[in-house]
N, CA, C and O of each residue as an XYZ file, in Angstrom:
748
protein
N       0.694     -1.210      0.258
C      -0.314     -0.087     -0.070
C       0.880      1.615      0.096
O       1.898      1.675      0.786
N       0.386      2.584     -0.632
C       1.170      3.646     -0.776
C       1.005      4.401      0.621
O       1.482      5.532      0.528
N       0.593      4.192      1.614
C       0.033      4.776      2.983
C      -0.710      4.356      4.220
O      -1.672      3.589      4.245
N      -0.204      4.888      5.132
C      -1.199      4.029      6.308
C      -2.570      4.884      6.662
O      -2.536      6.080      6.954
N      -3.440      4.320      6.612
C      -4.813      4.905      6.871
C      -4.501      5.447      8.352
O      -4.148      4.725      9.285
N      -4.627      6.378      8.394
C      -4.929      6.974      9.874
C      -6.113      7.671     10.428
O      -6.350      8.225     11.502
N      -6.741      7.471      9.395
C      -8.465      8.387     10.136
C      -9.291      6.881     10.501
O     -10.496      6.790     10.266
N      -8.602      5.861     11.025
C      -9.655      4.868     11.740
C     -10.219      5.000     12.726
O     -11.261      4.425     13.039
N      -9.331      6.140     13.660
C     -10.138      6.614     14.874
C     -11.363      7.171     14.658
O     -12.204      6.835     15.491
N     -11.794      8.046     13.655
C     -12.738      8.642     13.384
C     -13.720      8.060     12.294
O     -14.627      8.685     11.745
N     -13.359      6.726     12.083
C     -14.378      5.998     10.930
C     -14.308      6.582      9.561
O     -15.191      6.385      8.727
N     -13.007      7.465      9.290
C     -12.582      7.523      7.938
C     -11.653      6.989      7.314
O     -10.509      6.864      7.752
N     -12.110      6.563      6.062
C     -11.143      5.320      5.429
C     -10.781      6.045      4.053
O     -11.679      6.594      3.415
N      -9.483      6.045      3.608
C      -9.184      6.780      2.189
C      -8.578      5.927      1.383
O      -7.411      5.597      1.596
N      -9.177      5.523      0.501
C      -8.757      4.646     -0.565
C      -8.433      5.446     -2.044
O      -9.126      6.381     -2.444
N      -7.487      5.011     -2.634
C      -6.895      5.557     -3.969
C      -6.829      4.201     -4.662
O      -6.187      3.349     -4.047
N      -7.437      3.792     -5.971
C      -6.969      2.696     -6.397
C      -6.856      1.045     -6.063
O      -6.160      0.149     -6.541
N      -7.856      1.084     -5.036
C      -7.789      0.067     -4.099
C      -6.377      0.237     -3.292
O      -5.799     -0.833     -3.105
N      -5.966      0.972     -2.972
C      -4.787      1.034     -2.257
C      -4.743      2.520     -0.816
O      -4.951      3.706     -1.071
N      -4.480      2.056      0.333
C      -4.665      3.187      1.458
C      -3.842      4.394      1.077
O      -2.637      4.319      0.835
N      -4.616      5.623      1.030
C      -3.841      6.508      0.721
C      -3.455      7.564      2.164
O      -4.244      7.828      3.071
N      -2.149      8.000      2.051
C      -1.469      8.643      2.689
C      -1.874      9.447      3.502
O      -2.193     10.456      2.873
N      -2.145      9.655      5.168
C      -3.195     10.257      5.731
C      -2.376     11.199      6.731
O      -1.727     10.576      7.571
N      -2.290     12.667      6.788
C      -1.439     13.592      7.379
C      -2.630     14.511      8.395
O      -3.533     15.218      7.947
N      -2.347     14.280      9.728
C      -3.242     14.653     10.781
C      -2.566     15.630     11.461
O      -1.382     15.607     11.796
N      -3.423     16.538     11.659
C      -2.972     17.720     12.388
C      -2.970     17.050     14.245
O      -3.826     16.463     14.905
N      -1.451     17.550     14.572
C      -1.300     17.064     16.492
C      -1.271     18.636     17.179
O      -0.937     19.743     16.755
N      -1.622     18.293     18.028
C      -2.121     19.334     19.352
C      -2.632     20.730     18.458
O      -2.251     21.846     18.813
N      -3.302     20.591     17.573
C      -3.439     21.933     16.648
C      -2.345     22.420     15.577
O      -2.305     23.483     14.957
N      -1.508     21.368     15.547
C      -0.386     21.938     14.218
C      -0.540     20.888     13.068
O      -0.746     19.698     13.305
N      -0.448     21.301     12.057
C       0.073     20.195     10.897
C       0.824     20.362     10.245
O       0.531     20.967      9.214
N       1.823     20.055     10.394
C       3.061     20.555      9.943
C       3.800     19.104      8.685
O       4.051     17.969      9.093
N       4.003     19.542      7.255
C       4.128     18.843      6.493
C       5.326     19.328      5.351
O       5.623     20.516      5.221
N       5.849     18.439      4.695
C       6.598     18.884      3.809
C       6.324     18.206      2.282
O       6.569     17.027      2.026
N       5.634     19.414      1.088
C       5.400     18.639      0.122
C       6.660     19.043     -1.185
O       7.086     20.144     -1.534
N       7.011     17.601     -1.697
C       8.154     17.883     -2.406
C       7.560     17.637     -3.492
O       6.657     16.802     -3.536
N       8.060     18.485     -4.809
C       7.327     18.763     -6.349
C       8.215     18.039     -7.047
O       9.273     18.592     -7.344
N       8.002     16.768     -7.425
C       8.769     16.330     -8.282
C       8.374     15.709     -9.479
O       7.223     15.982     -9.822
N       9.037     14.912    -10.248
C       8.746     14.473    -11.580
C       8.203     13.174    -10.998
O       8.558     12.738     -9.903
N       7.282     12.558    -11.833
C       6.868     11.220    -11.518
C       5.865     10.721    -12.988
O       5.696     11.416    -13.990
N       5.369      9.498    -12.769
C       4.568      8.818    -13.593
C       3.464      8.543    -13.360
O       3.332      7.633    -12.542
N       2.376      9.069    -13.850
C       0.925      8.968    -13.755
C       0.355      7.586    -14.376
O       0.172      7.537    -15.593
N       0.074      6.471    -13.569
C      -0.560      5.208    -13.844
C      -2.042      5.328    -14.193
O      -2.782      5.876    -13.376
N      -2.567      4.831    -15.414
C      -4.055      4.828    -15.610
C      -4.109      3.428    -16.012
O      -3.110      2.759    -16.275
N      -5.682      2.880    -16.061
C      -5.631      1.400    -16.273
C      -5.284      1.205    -17.521
O      -4.742      2.109    -18.158
N      -5.536      0.027    -18.046
C      -4.981     -0.385    -19.208
C      -3.512     -0.167    -19.756
O      -3.216      0.042    -20.932
N      -2.922     -0.227    -19.019
C      -1.415      0.276    -19.039
C      -0.934      1.502    -19.669
O       0.025      1.517    -20.441
N      -1.518      2.390    -19.376
C      -1.470      3.829    -20.292
C      -0.907      4.829    -18.922
O      -1.529      4.851    -17.860
N       0.449      5.683    -19.173
C       0.724      6.466    -18.714
C       1.479      7.316    -19.278
O       1.981      7.278    -20.401
N       1.575      8.350    -18.205
C       2.296     10.007    -18.824
C       3.176     10.178    -17.555
O       3.034      9.667    -16.444
N       4.285     11.180    -18.098
C       5.080     11.945    -17.356
C       4.455     13.214    -16.698
O       3.622     13.921    -17.264
N       4.881     13.401    -15.608
C       4.014     14.312    -14.668
C       4.972     15.279    -14.017
O       6.164     15.447    -14.275
N       4.150     15.929    -13.050
C       4.970     16.310    -11.862
C       3.781     16.198    -10.513
O       2.609     16.556    -10.631
N       4.300     15.706     -9.428
C       3.466     15.041     -8.386
C       3.908     15.463     -7.246
O       5.119     15.654     -7.129
N       3.064     15.693     -6.199
C       3.603     15.674     -4.779
C       3.929     14.779     -4.393
O       3.300     13.747     -4.630
N       5.029     14.782     -3.648
C       5.618     13.609     -3.094
C       5.416     12.174     -3.602
O       5.045     11.177     -2.982
N       5.748     12.325     -4.862
C       5.528     11.425     -6.002
C       4.374     10.156     -6.030
O       4.431      9.033     -6.531
N       3.241     10.900     -5.214
C       1.832     10.184     -5.863
C       0.671     11.185     -6.138
O       0.625     12.397     -5.928
N      -0.254     10.337     -6.668
C      -1.330     11.020     -6.944
C      -2.718     10.409     -6.762
O      -2.829      9.269     -7.213
N      -3.770     10.930     -6.206
C      -3.708     12.085     -5.573
C      -2.667     12.287     -4.175
O      -2.200     11.404     -3.454
N      -2.491     13.834     -4.083
C      -1.414     13.765     -2.863
C      -1.901     13.579     -1.617
O      -3.077     13.660     -1.263
N      -0.731     13.268     -0.820
C      -1.238     12.760      1.016
C      -2.702     13.745      1.329
O      -2.761     14.965      1.172
N      -3.661     12.978      1.738
C      -4.821     13.909      2.358
C      -4.187     14.708      3.685
O      -3.145     14.271      4.174
N      -4.772     15.771      4.201
C      -4.096     16.659      5.107
C      -5.670     16.709      6.091
O      -6.794     17.041      5.716
N      -5.256     16.299      7.272
C      -6.815     16.072      7.944
C      -6.433     17.490      9.272
O      -5.390     17.625      9.912
N      -6.993     17.876      9.294
C      -7.174     19.111     10.730
C      -8.370     19.251     11.085
O      -9.251     18.464     10.739
N      -8.541     20.145     11.733
C      -9.564     20.539     12.846
C     -10.069     22.078     12.772
O      -8.947     22.584     12.748
N     -10.743     22.925     12.732
C     -10.902     24.077     12.576
C     -10.010     24.957     14.262
O     -10.126     24.567     15.424
N      -9.384     25.891     13.862
C      -8.325     26.532     14.702
C      -6.918     25.771     14.438
O      -5.814     26.150     14.830
N      -7.158     24.829     13.826
C      -5.356     24.408     13.765
C      -4.661     25.233     12.815
O      -5.054     25.946     11.892
N      -3.422     24.927     13.321
C      -2.413     25.900     12.311
C      -1.977     24.728     11.036
O      -2.183     23.533     11.248
N      -1.529     25.070     10.069
C      -1.284     24.201      8.832
C       0.155     25.233      8.528
O       0.133     26.455      8.374
N       1.452     24.269      8.496
C       2.861     24.704      8.257
C       3.110     24.005      7.130
O       3.384     22.854      7.470
N       3.156     24.145      5.788
C       3.246     23.415      4.935
C       4.514     24.254      4.148
O       4.679     25.448      3.898
N       5.309     23.054      3.890
C       7.237     23.518      3.352
C       6.695     22.938      2.065
O       6.307     21.774      1.966
N       6.694     23.931      0.969
C       6.771     23.177     -0.547
C       8.668     23.275     -0.914
O       9.525     24.104     -0.606
N       8.696     22.277     -1.523
C      10.014     22.201     -2.063
C      10.288     21.822     -3.356
O      10.383     20.632     -3.656
N      10.435     22.786     -4.218
C      10.261     22.559     -5.580
C      11.554     21.564     -6.159
O      12.548     22.189     -6.526
N      11.592     20.426     -6.239
C      12.702     19.531     -6.827
C      12.711     19.550     -8.500
O      13.616     19.010     -9.135
N      11.545     20.267     -9.156
C      11.719     20.046    -10.471
C      12.940     20.365    -11.147
O      13.614     21.094    -10.419
N      13.700     20.036    -12.618
C      14.658     20.573    -13.051
C      14.395     21.961    -13.747
O      13.218     22.200    -14.017
N      15.477     23.040    -14.118
C      15.223     24.220    -14.609
C      13.843     24.561    -15.750
O      13.611     23.972    -16.806
N      13.362     25.265    -15.363
C      12.526     25.789    -16.721
C      12.755     25.747    -18.080
O      13.626     26.577    -18.340
N      12.454     25.283    -18.872
C      12.638     25.841    -20.617
C      11.987     26.400    -21.304
O      10.827     26.122    -21.607
N      12.799     27.517    -21.762
C      11.548     28.425    -22.522
C      10.755     27.959    -23.262
O      10.687     26.832    -23.753
N      10.021     28.974    -23.379
C       8.798     28.530    -23.802
C       8.284     29.929    -24.696
O       8.509     31.080    -24.324
N       7.616     29.590    -25.836
C       6.941     30.737    -26.912
C       6.221     31.835    -25.813
O       6.397     33.027    -26.069
N       5.465     31.506    -24.673
C       4.725     32.144    -24.046
C       5.110     32.844    -22.637
O       4.352     33.325    -21.795
N       6.593     32.746    -22.642
C       7.404     33.410    -22.134
C       6.834     34.941    -21.683
O       6.712     35.636    -22.692
N       6.615     35.351    -20.974
C       6.352     36.897    -20.655
C       5.424     37.210    -21.894
O       5.714     38.178    -22.596
N       4.327     36.440    -22.192
C       3.335     36.974    -23.000
C       1.668     36.147    -22.218
O       1.494     34.975    -21.886
N       0.833     37.173    -22.158
C      -0.366     36.554    -21.904
C      -0.694     35.323    -21.361
O      -0.141     34.881    -20.353
N      -1.595     34.724    -21.995
C      -2.046     33.344    -21.577
C      -1.148     32.180    -22.213
O      -0.346     32.426    -23.114
N      -1.294     31.184    -21.805
C      -0.435     30.025    -22.522
C       0.860     29.365    -21.294
O       1.441     29.903    -20.351
N       0.909     28.104    -21.828
C       2.015     27.287    -20.891
C       3.511     28.404    -20.822
O       4.032     28.602    -21.919
N       3.923     28.838    -20.054
C       5.215     28.810    -19.645
C       5.562     28.667    -18.187
O       4.735     28.665    -17.275
N       6.949     28.539    -18.049
C       7.318     28.038    -17.057
C       6.826     26.989    -16.129
O       6.479     27.065    -14.950
N       6.882     25.996    -16.953
C       5.975     24.741    -16.512
C       6.781     24.125    -15.291
O       6.210     23.107    -14.900
N       7.793     24.382    -14.651
C       8.474     23.794    -13.316
C       8.443     24.633    -12.145
O       8.899     24.316    -11.046
N       7.900     25.681    -12.427
C       7.605     27.014    -11.748
C       6.491     26.752    -10.886
O       5.431     26.664    -11.506
N       6.401     26.591     -9.568
C       4.882     26.411     -8.981
C       4.765     26.986     -7.805
O       5.737     27.627     -7.406
N       3.721     26.915     -7.077
C       3.137     27.741     -5.741
C       2.113     26.505     -5.258
O       1.988     25.346     -5.654
N       1.528     27.186     -4.357
C       0.311     26.374     -3.409
C      -0.608     27.198     -3.134
O      -0.527     28.336     -2.671
N      -1.690     26.453     -3.502
C      -2.971     27.135     -2.568
C      -4.072     26.634     -2.531
O      -4.645     26.141     -3.502
N      -4.531     26.707     -1.318
C      -5.576     25.747     -0.189
C      -6.971     26.624     -0.538
O      -7.426     27.687     -0.114
N      -7.464     25.515     -1.645
C      -8.744     25.773     -2.387
C      -9.937     25.766     -1.310
O     -10.210     24.733     -0.699
N     -10.621     26.942     -1.111
C     -12.021     27.090     -0.391
C     -11.564     27.405      1.364
O     -12.386     27.196      2.256
N     -10.514     27.793      1.584
C      -9.889     28.093      3.070
C     -10.404     29.365      3.189
O     -10.915     29.810      2.161
N     -10.407     30.201      4.350
C     -10.670     31.576      4.709
C      -9.164     32.127      5.254
O      -8.661     32.030      6.373
N      -8.711     32.668      4.166
C      -7.228     33.080      4.588
C      -7.096     34.541      3.502
O      -7.713     34.693      2.448
N      -6.230     35.388      4.048
C      -5.828     36.436      3.336
C      -4.667     36.133      2.403
O      -3.984     35.112      2.483
N      -4.482     37.216      1.409
C      -3.497     37.088      0.275
C      -2.508     37.114      0.587
O      -1.748     36.863     -0.349
N      -1.741     37.413      2.030
C      -0.655     37.168      2.443
C      -0.335     35.570      2.772
O       0.755     35.117      2.422
N      -1.307     34.721      3.453
C      -1.090     33.693      3.875
C      -1.130     32.393      2.602
O      -0.517     31.329      2.678
N      -1.877     32.762      1.650
C      -2.527     32.299      0.470
C      -2.216     32.862     -1.125
O      -2.853     32.783     -2.176
N      -0.947     33.448     -0.758
C      -0.889     34.240     -2.262
C      -0.322     33.275     -3.176
O       0.808     32.790     -3.235
N      -1.621     33.064     -4.050
C      -1.193     32.858     -5.458
C      -0.335     33.772     -6.469
O      -0.303     33.397     -7.641
N       0.077     34.464     -6.257
C       0.749     35.038     -7.034
C       2.303     34.758     -6.634
O       3.099     35.452     -7.266
N       2.747     34.042     -5.886
C       3.962     33.601     -5.233
C       4.323     32.757     -6.321
O       3.468     32.200     -7.010
N       5.885     32.600     -6.564
C       6.614     31.845     -7.442
C       7.565     30.988     -7.168
O       8.722     31.405     -7.135
N       7.290     29.643     -6.920
C       8.667     28.924     -6.169
C       9.221     28.361     -7.389
O       8.430     27.579     -7.917
N      10.361     28.507     -8.035
C      11.239     27.934     -8.894
C      11.759     26.862     -8.653
O      11.743     26.487     -7.480
N      12.358     26.058     -9.625
C      12.878     24.870     -9.455
C      14.184     25.297     -8.279
O      14.729     26.398     -8.195
N      14.417     24.288     -7.591
C      15.597     24.220     -6.415
C      15.104     25.270     -5.125
O      15.726     25.380     -4.068
N      14.121     25.845     -5.395
C      13.933     26.725     -4.305
C      12.678     26.024     -3.503
O      11.936     25.100     -3.835
N      12.734     26.765     -2.410
C      11.580     26.278     -1.625
C      10.661     27.436     -0.554
O      11.340     28.315     -0.022
N       9.128     27.407     -0.262
C       9.129     28.332      0.503
C       7.782     27.984      1.605
O       6.877     27.272      1.170
N       7.714     28.433      2.811
C       7.110     27.758      3.662
C       5.852     28.692      3.957
O       5.912     29.813      4.461
N       4.566     27.939      3.498
C       3.401     28.512      3.664
C       2.638     28.040      5.044
O       2.589     26.846      5.340
N       1.974     29.184      5.967
C       1.545     28.887      7.142
C      -0.331     29.496      6.996
O      -0.653     30.390      6.213
N      -1.119     28.929      7.726
C      -2.410     29.198      7.313
C      -2.974     29.101      9.041
O      -2.341     28.483      9.897
N      -4.126     29.758      9.281
C      -4.668     29.471     10.598
C      -6.164     29.257      9.993
O      -6.669     30.174      9.346
N      -7.038     27.749     10.257
C      -8.105     27.246      9.920
C      -9.097     28.169     10.618
O      -9.207     27.849     11.801
N      -9.795     29.128     10.302
C     -10.644     29.731     11.343
C     -11.320     29.218     12.275
O     -12.400     28.964     11.742
N     -11.364     28.919     13.288
C     -12.184     28.392     14.315
C     -13.872     28.001     13.856
O     -14.514     27.067     14.336
N     -14.268     28.777     13.025
C     -15.520     28.463     12.494
C     -15.697     27.942     11.001
O     -16.672     28.117     10.270
N     -14.652     27.337     10.757
C     -15.068     26.668      9.350
C     -15.745     26.072      9.139
O     -16.331     26.220      8.067
N     -16.208     24.710     10.270
C     -16.776     23.625     10.052
C     -16.577     22.776      9.379
O     -15.822     23.138      8.476
N     -16.885     21.653      9.299
C     -16.793     20.326      8.379
C     -16.516     20.490      7.044
O     -17.482     20.977      6.456
N     -15.443     20.242      6.244
C     -15.383     20.947      5.089
C     -14.256     19.752      4.051
O     -13.078     19.642      4.389
N     -14.635     19.194      3.199
C     -13.774     18.989      2.363
C     -13.099     19.598      1.385
O     -13.581     19.506      0.256
N     -12.181     20.151      1.515
C     -11.438     20.784      0.206
C     -10.127     20.292     -0.700
O      -9.708     19.135     -0.738
N      -9.716     21.142     -1.237
C      -8.258     20.702     -1.849
C      -7.154     21.580     -2.128
O      -7.371     22.733     -2.504
N      -5.962     21.124     -1.974
C      -4.797     22.051     -2.309
C      -4.336     21.923     -3.562
O      -4.732     20.858     -4.037
N      -3.544     22.661     -4.451
C      -3.219     22.657     -5.308
C      -2.158     23.488     -6.093
O      -1.792     24.257     -5.204
N      -1.408     23.829     -7.240
C      -0.327     24.822     -7.793
C      -1.326     25.735     -8.100
O      -2.459     25.290     -8.277
N      -1.123     26.931     -8.196
C      -1.845     28.206     -8.599
C      -0.702     29.271     -9.306
O      -0.891     30.483     -9.193
N       0.319     28.826     -9.934
C       1.032     29.350    -10.424
C       0.680     30.050    -12.051
O       0.626     29.244    -12.980
N       0.514     31.116    -12.269
C       0.092     31.392    -13.564
C       0.980     30.925    -14.565
O       2.183     31.036    -14.329
N       0.595     30.394    -15.701
C       1.135     29.474    -16.934
C       1.538     28.157    -16.812
O       1.872     27.403    -17.726
N       1.465     27.827    -15.101
C       1.658     26.324    -15.203
C       0.542     25.692    -14.682
O       0.533     24.469    -14.820
N      -0.696     26.360    -13.943
C      -1.207     25.811    -13.396
C      -1.861     24.325    -13.539
O      -1.803     23.403    -12.726
N      -2.744     24.381    -15.293
C      -2.879     23.366    -15.749
C      -2.521     21.960    -16.235
O      -2.990     20.830    -16.367
N      -1.244     22.806    -16.452
C      -0.249     21.225    -16.620
C       0.246     20.631    -15.303
O       0.565     19.442    -15.324
N       0.328     21.165    -14.404
C       0.530     20.683    -13.440
C      -0.240     20.252    -12.598
O       0.025     19.165    -12.085
N      -1.506     21.024    -12.175
C      -2.731     20.408    -11.358
C      -3.622     19.386    -12.055
O      -4.179     18.483    -11.430
N      -3.742     19.566    -13.425
C      -4.722     18.171    -14.279
C      -3.516     16.987    -14.319
O      -3.809     15.792    -14.326
N      -2.243     17.432    -14.344
C      -1.326     16.300    -14.570
C      -1.177     15.216    -13.517
O      -0.647     14.148    -13.824
N      -1.785     15.531    -11.837
C      -2.055     14.916    -10.708
C      -1.284     15.791     -9.627
O      -0.978     15.195     -8.595
N      -0.914     17.196     -9.742
C      -0.426     17.646     -8.607
C      -1.816     18.189     -7.935
O      -2.313     19.295     -8.152
N      -2.315     17.213     -7.107
C      -3.227     18.031     -6.078
C      -3.623     16.963     -4.955
O      -3.256     15.788     -4.963
N      -4.503     17.620     -3.903
C      -4.799     16.689     -2.738
C      -5.811     17.039     -2.158
O      -6.529     17.939     -2.593
N      -6.091     16.270     -0.874
C      -7.360     16.922     -0.561
C      -6.823     17.288      0.897
O      -5.824     16.895      1.499
N      -8.061     18.378      1.330
C      -7.503     18.858      2.603
C      -9.476     18.586      3.256
O     -10.541     19.001      2.799
N      -9.144     17.722      4.458
C     -10.372     17.495      4.871
C     -10.410     18.459      6.380
O      -9.516     18.316      7.215
N     -11.236     19.161      6.529
C     -11.597     19.377      8.111
C     -12.592     18.623      8.801
O     -13.598     18.105      8.315
N     -12.224     18.616      9.924
C     -13.334     17.974     10.543
C     -13.696     18.577     12.218
O     -13.025     18.572     13.250
N     -14.963     19.030     11.919
C     -15.323     19.946     13.225
C     -16.523     18.797     14.125
O     -17.720     18.700     13.857
N     -15.917     18.175     15.006
C     -16.590     16.990     15.680
C     -18.016     17.577     16.637
O     -19.039     16.924     16.846
N     -17.725     18.961     17.112
C     -18.658     19.963     17.801
C     -19.982     20.176     16.550
O     -21.151     19.940     16.855
N     -19.660     20.561     15.406
C     -20.479     21.053     14.736
C     -21.315     19.823     14.197
O     -22.373     20.048     13.609
N     -20.955     18.787     14.345
C     -21.423     17.379     13.471
C     -22.326     16.847     14.729
O     -23.381     16.225     14.608
N     -21.741     17.190     15.879
C     -22.436     16.483     16.812
C     -23.825     17.480     17.403
O     -24.824     17.016     17.952
N     -23.593     18.763     17.150
C     -25.011     19.935     17.428
C     -25.887     19.655     16.311
O     -27.113     19.619     16.414
N     -25.163     19.435     15.111
C     -26.383     18.792     14.185
C     -27.013     17.384     14.091
O     -27.701     17.022     13.136
N     -26.737     16.675     15.093
C     -27.193     15.222     15.639
C     -27.070     14.483     13.963
O     -27.987     13.877     13.409
N     -25.842     14.708     13.451
C     -24.966     13.643     12.522
C     -24.674     12.106     13.099
O     -24.333     11.779     14.235
N     -24.806     11.669     12.484
C     -24.947      9.914     12.998
C     -23.223      9.846     12.974
O     -22.562     10.508     12.174
N     -22.696      9.039     13.868
C     -21.146      8.902     13.451
C     -21.458      7.583     12.437
O     -22.329      6.729     12.605
N     -20.587      7.670     11.455
C     -20.501      6.713     10.397
C     -19.214      6.608      9.951
O     -18.425      7.520     10.200
N     -18.801      5.445      9.205
C     -17.583      5.183      8.498
C     -17.710      5.922      7.187
O     -18.631      5.480      6.499
N     -17.044      6.918      6.654
C     -16.810      7.516      5.406
C     -15.832      7.144      4.592
O     -14.858      6.629      5.142
N     -15.809      7.274      3.260
C     -15.088      7.088      2.402
C     -14.980      8.564      1.600
O     -15.985      9.196      1.274
N     -13.595      9.019      1.331
C     -13.189     10.318      0.734
C     -12.766      9.624     -0.593
O     -12.098      8.591     -0.615
N     -13.310     10.423     -1.940
C     -12.974      9.737     -3.076
C     -12.169     11.026     -4.093
O     -12.703     11.663     -5.001
N     -11.183     11.107     -3.749
C     -10.333     12.518     -4.708
C     -10.034     11.791     -6.238
O      -9.367     10.758     -6.175
N     -10.429     12.199     -7.486
C     -10.824     12.042     -8.631
C      -9.709     13.038     -9.379
O      -9.736     13.187    -10.601
């Protein structure tokens, strides 16, 4: 299997293509993790595969599990080779700097300083991202992905994305939701 299922305590199971997905949980109000952007191969059924860019060599990337009020600290290390010049470099829309990246937590309430989608992390560089999950966030299934202008689509659609599950036990109890096993499917 690709990783241990650590969601068993809450009845949540994460399965990707028949294998357990790696789950990274917050501990003591902190979720600290490193995402390495590397080259990899995305495998599809029937022997189809393609070269791509991945977080930590897998797709979907590890599932991040936190609670409202937690702090998330993610170190993004760009381990890709140098960017190759493109006819679109410096011009409007289109693919450019395909190995330059950044990180965006899609759906969280954060200011532009914490969730700066204009930051560019070039090959060989790293950036530390820090977020505070608003205490009133509530249970949510969000996702993280690159958001660098000119390379987002080739990176994200190539497999650079992962889930962010926020579990608010107090909200679920207040709503009278039954405790049940959950399955998270990331496509």
